[in-house]
Amino acid sequence: ATGAYPKRVKVVEVGPRDGLQNEKNIVPTPVKINLINMLSETGLQVIEATSFVSPKWVPQMADHTEVMQGINKLPGISYPVLTPNLKGFQAAVAAGAKEVSIFGAASERFTEKNINCSIEESLERFEEVMKAAKEVNIPVRGYVSCVLGCPYEGKISAAKVAEVSKKMYSMGCYEISLGDTIGVGTPGSMKEMLTVVMKEVPVGALAVHCHDTYGQALANILVALQMGVSVVDASVAGLGGCPYAQGASGNVATEDLVYMLNGLGIHTGVDLQKLMDTGTFICNALNRKTNSKVSQASCRL
Amino acid sequence: QEPQASGLPEYIKIVEVGPRDGLQNEKVIVPTDIKIELINQLSKTGLPAIEVTSFVSSKWVPQMADHEEVMRGIERHPGVQYPVLTPNLQGFHSAIAAGATEVSVFGAASESFSKMNINCSIEESIERFEEVIKSARSMNIPVRGYVSCALGCPYEGNVVPDKVAEVSKRLYSMGCYEISLGDTIGVGTPGSMKKMLEAVMKEIPLSALAVHCHDTYGQALANILTAIQMGVAVVDSSVAGLGGCPYAKGATGNVATEDVIYMLNGLGINTGVNLHAVMEAGNFICTALNKKTNSKVAQASFSTGTIN
């Protein structure tokens, strides 16, 4: 059944971090800062700025401190940063971060390959970050990867997703973003997964982070909205390819998401034109075409 | 396949429009033998309906100039329909002479679009179709009706749902067995799709409705999902997402059949179509056209070497 949609949706912009992290070309610091500043003018309330991870692992995010200190921080806008461990957390706070994110996964093999430890060990690591964050009143967002499929394990059980989500929520994450990391999910698997997760985590604390690798993102997001989810992650211009499928697309484009939400009469506070302009800026800087169909279509009409 | 999600149709008929709507909107003229090979490959995928060509004057649509050769040249598989477009009585007669056993007529919910596209008003176009449908019915030839600009018009902008319902009702009453509602410029969203279908469903039984969504703004699958949630059980799509948008240069047009099937498989909905076989046909035509596929499923599957 189509059911009722939320009246408002919070769009979490992950382009500067998740997007750029998965782009081949290293983006100069001033370009990153300008991108974030332009995004700050669009009405977006949450913009994931960077990742306090070792530059050995993620060269694109090597300038995390400069970026954090260089951006305009507008009132009413949150600029969360990734902090994979206590060291990263401390560096983030020292650089002025007021919100952080931690990344778990619903797949053991993915966790091993990605951060070289088991799910349980990763949660212990996060527990340290949570403790430190609580002491300084810093909100923590939790991500769960591979919620609809894993590049190594294939199918992922909804129960496992619920288990990891519940652990992160109980640890103190204010929000859990459920990521379809390789974009294999469909409205069928999205519905099934959310039904199980919603038994353990209140829907008001849930977000979806859909990848468009198989073209399913907007349909999956639509189903999530129908089930009461009102926080959606997206990346301007659809920045960020898929590291598991060469040449394939990754993040869903913020422009295409906002276009759909506008058509549904759902309030986001985001100015689509300003967003498209920002997408044009970063694509020119990256010398690449946009992954946003709305942007592609609008330029030509 | 997953167990079927409740409330959705158990079976959805996919109408493959790649060889006609798709190729018609591709810049490169495709040789006749390639067209025939494409259709033959599609015939082996399980697709129940494949729109083959258009019996329109080659002056207007050069890509379809070989309509007769194509119609006569393709393999006709049992259980597969091979409809062709017939804009007028002359085209209809040629189509029948060439062996067509199902035809389609194209109306629009916008006066401006009708004038710009076929040089007459909606009313005049319906009179033209009346002739075709009368002839068709006398020969027991089923006629499918298309209504363009169902969710927006490149000239008029917004299109009123009641107008879509009115034109659809006319075509249905004249004898079209199915009405395919087309989001011609892809501007529709789940919001406008729902409103439009609610209006049309007051006039036409659900079982006679199809949706023909363009992916120009990336909304096609979400719009199709909305339609099937409302009970629509016929969906048009184009292998490899063939066919750009003539109203937005460089933008995409038709939704890719592969991406639709991937979604329907994930919903546990039966289509009878083999996804892998469609991807192969898509790979064939993209190679022949020297272009990249518009199907994300095909892109991802060929990259990873696996189908998820």
Coordinates of C-alpha atoms in Angstrom, one line a residue, chain A residues 1-3 5 150 154-155 182-189 191-192 212-216 218-220 222-223 226 244-249 251 255-257 259-264 289 291 293-294 296-298 300-301, chain B residues 2 5-7 154 186-192 194-195 215-219 221-223 225-226 229-230 247-252 258-260 262-267 292 294 296-297 299-301 303-304 306-308:
Chain A
A1 CA 0.0 0.0 0.0
T2 CA 1.2 3.5 -0.7
G3 CA 0.4 4.8 2.7
Y5 CA 4.7 9.9 3.6
C150 CA 27.8 -7.8 0.9
G154 CA 26.4 -12.0 -0.8
K155 CA 23.1 -12.2 1.0
I182 CA 26.9 -2.2 -3.1
G183 CA 23.5 -1.0 -4.2
V184 CA 22.1 -4.5 -4.7
G185 CA 19.0 -3.9 -2.6
T186 CA 15.5 -3.6 -4.1
P187 CA 12.2 -2.4 -2.6
G188 CA 11.6 -6.0 -1.6
S189 CA 14.8 -6.5 0.4
K191 CA 11.1 -3.6 3.2
E192 CA 12.1 -6.9 4.7
D212 CA 22.4 3.5 -7.1
T213 CA 24.8 0.9 -8.5
Y214 CA 21.8 -1.1 -9.9
G215 CA 19.5 1.9 -10.4
Q216 CA 17.4 1.0 -7.4
L218 CA 15.2 6.1 -5.4
A219 CA 12.7 3.1 -5.5
N220 CA 14.4 1.8 -2.3
L222 CA 10.6 5.5 -1.6
V223 CA 9.8 2.3 0.3
Q226 CA 6.5 4.7 3.1
Y244 CA 33.4 -3.1 -5.8
A245 CA 32.2 -2.7 -9.4
Q246 CA 34.6 -0.8 -11.6
G247 CA 33.0 2.0 -13.5
A248 CA 29.7 1.5 -11.8
S249 CA 27.9 4.3 -10.0
N251 CA 25.9 7.2 -4.1
E255 CA 19.5 16.4 -6.8
D256 CA 17.5 13.4 -8.0
L257 CA 16.4 12.7 -4.4
Y259 CA 13.4 16.3 -7.1
M260 CA 11.5 13.2 -6.0
L261 CA 10.8 14.6 -2.5
N262 CA 9.6 17.9 -4.0
G263 CA 7.2 16.0 -6.3
L264 CA 5.8 14.2 -3.2
K289 CA 30.2 14.4 -15.9
N291 CA 25.8 11.3 -12.1
K293 CA 19.9 12.8 -14.1
V294 CA 18.0 15.9 -12.9
Q296 CA 21.8 16.3 -16.9
A297 CA 18.2 17.0 -18.0
S298 CA 17.9 20.5 -16.7
R300 CA 19.7 21.0 -21.7
L301 CA 16.1 22.1 -21.6
Chain B
E2 CA 12.2 -13.5 -3.2
A5 CA 5.6 -8.9 -1.4
S6 CA 2.0 -8.5 -0.4
G7 CA -0.4 -6.1 -2.1
P154 CA 7.6 19.9 -23.0
G186 CA 10.3 11.9 -17.6
V187 CA 9.3 14.8 -15.3
G188 CA 6.9 12.8 -13.3
T189 CA 7.4 11.8 -9.7
P190 CA 5.6 9.3 -7.4
G191 CA 3.5 12.2 -6.4
S192 CA 2.2 13.2 -9.8
K194 CA -0.3 8.7 -8.1
K195 CA -2.6 11.7 -8.8
D215 CA 14.1 8.1 -16.8
T216 CA 15.2 11.6 -17.9
Y217 CA 15.0 12.8 -14.3
G218 CA 16.0 9.5 -12.7
Q219 CA 12.4 9.0 -11.4
L221 CA 11.7 3.1 -11.2
A222 CA 10.2 5.1 -8.3
N223 CA 7.3 6.0 -10.5
L225 CA 6.9 1.2 -8.2
T226 CA 4.1 3.7 -7.3
Q229 CA 1.6 -0.5 -5.8
M230 CA -1.7 0.9 -7.1
Y247 CA 13.4 17.3 -25.7
A248 CA 16.5 17.4 -23.5
K249 CA 19.7 17.0 -25.5
G250 CA 22.0 14.4 -24.1
A251 CA 19.5 13.4 -21.4
T252 CA 18.3 9.8 -21.1
E258 CA 17.2 -4.8 -17.2
D259 CA 16.7 -2.3 -14.3
V260 CA 13.0 -2.9 -14.2
Y262 CA 15.9 -6.4 -11.4
M263 CA 13.5 -4.5 -9.3
L264 CA 10.6 -6.8 -10.0
N265 CA 12.7 -9.9 -9.3
G266 CA 13.6 -8.4 -6.0
L267 CA 9.9 -7.8 -5.2
K292 CA 27.5 2.5 -23.5
N294 CA 22.0 3.1 -20.0
K296 CA 22.8 0.4 -14.4
V297 CA 22.2 -3.3 -13.8
Q299 CA 26.9 -1.7 -16.1
A300 CA 27.3 -3.2 -12.6
S301 CA 27.0 -6.8 -13.7
S303 CA 31.9 -4.7 -14.1
T304 CA 31.8 -7.3 -11.4
T306 CA 28.4 -11.4 -11.5
I307 CA 24.7 -10.9 -11.4
N308 CA 23.4 -10.3 -8.0

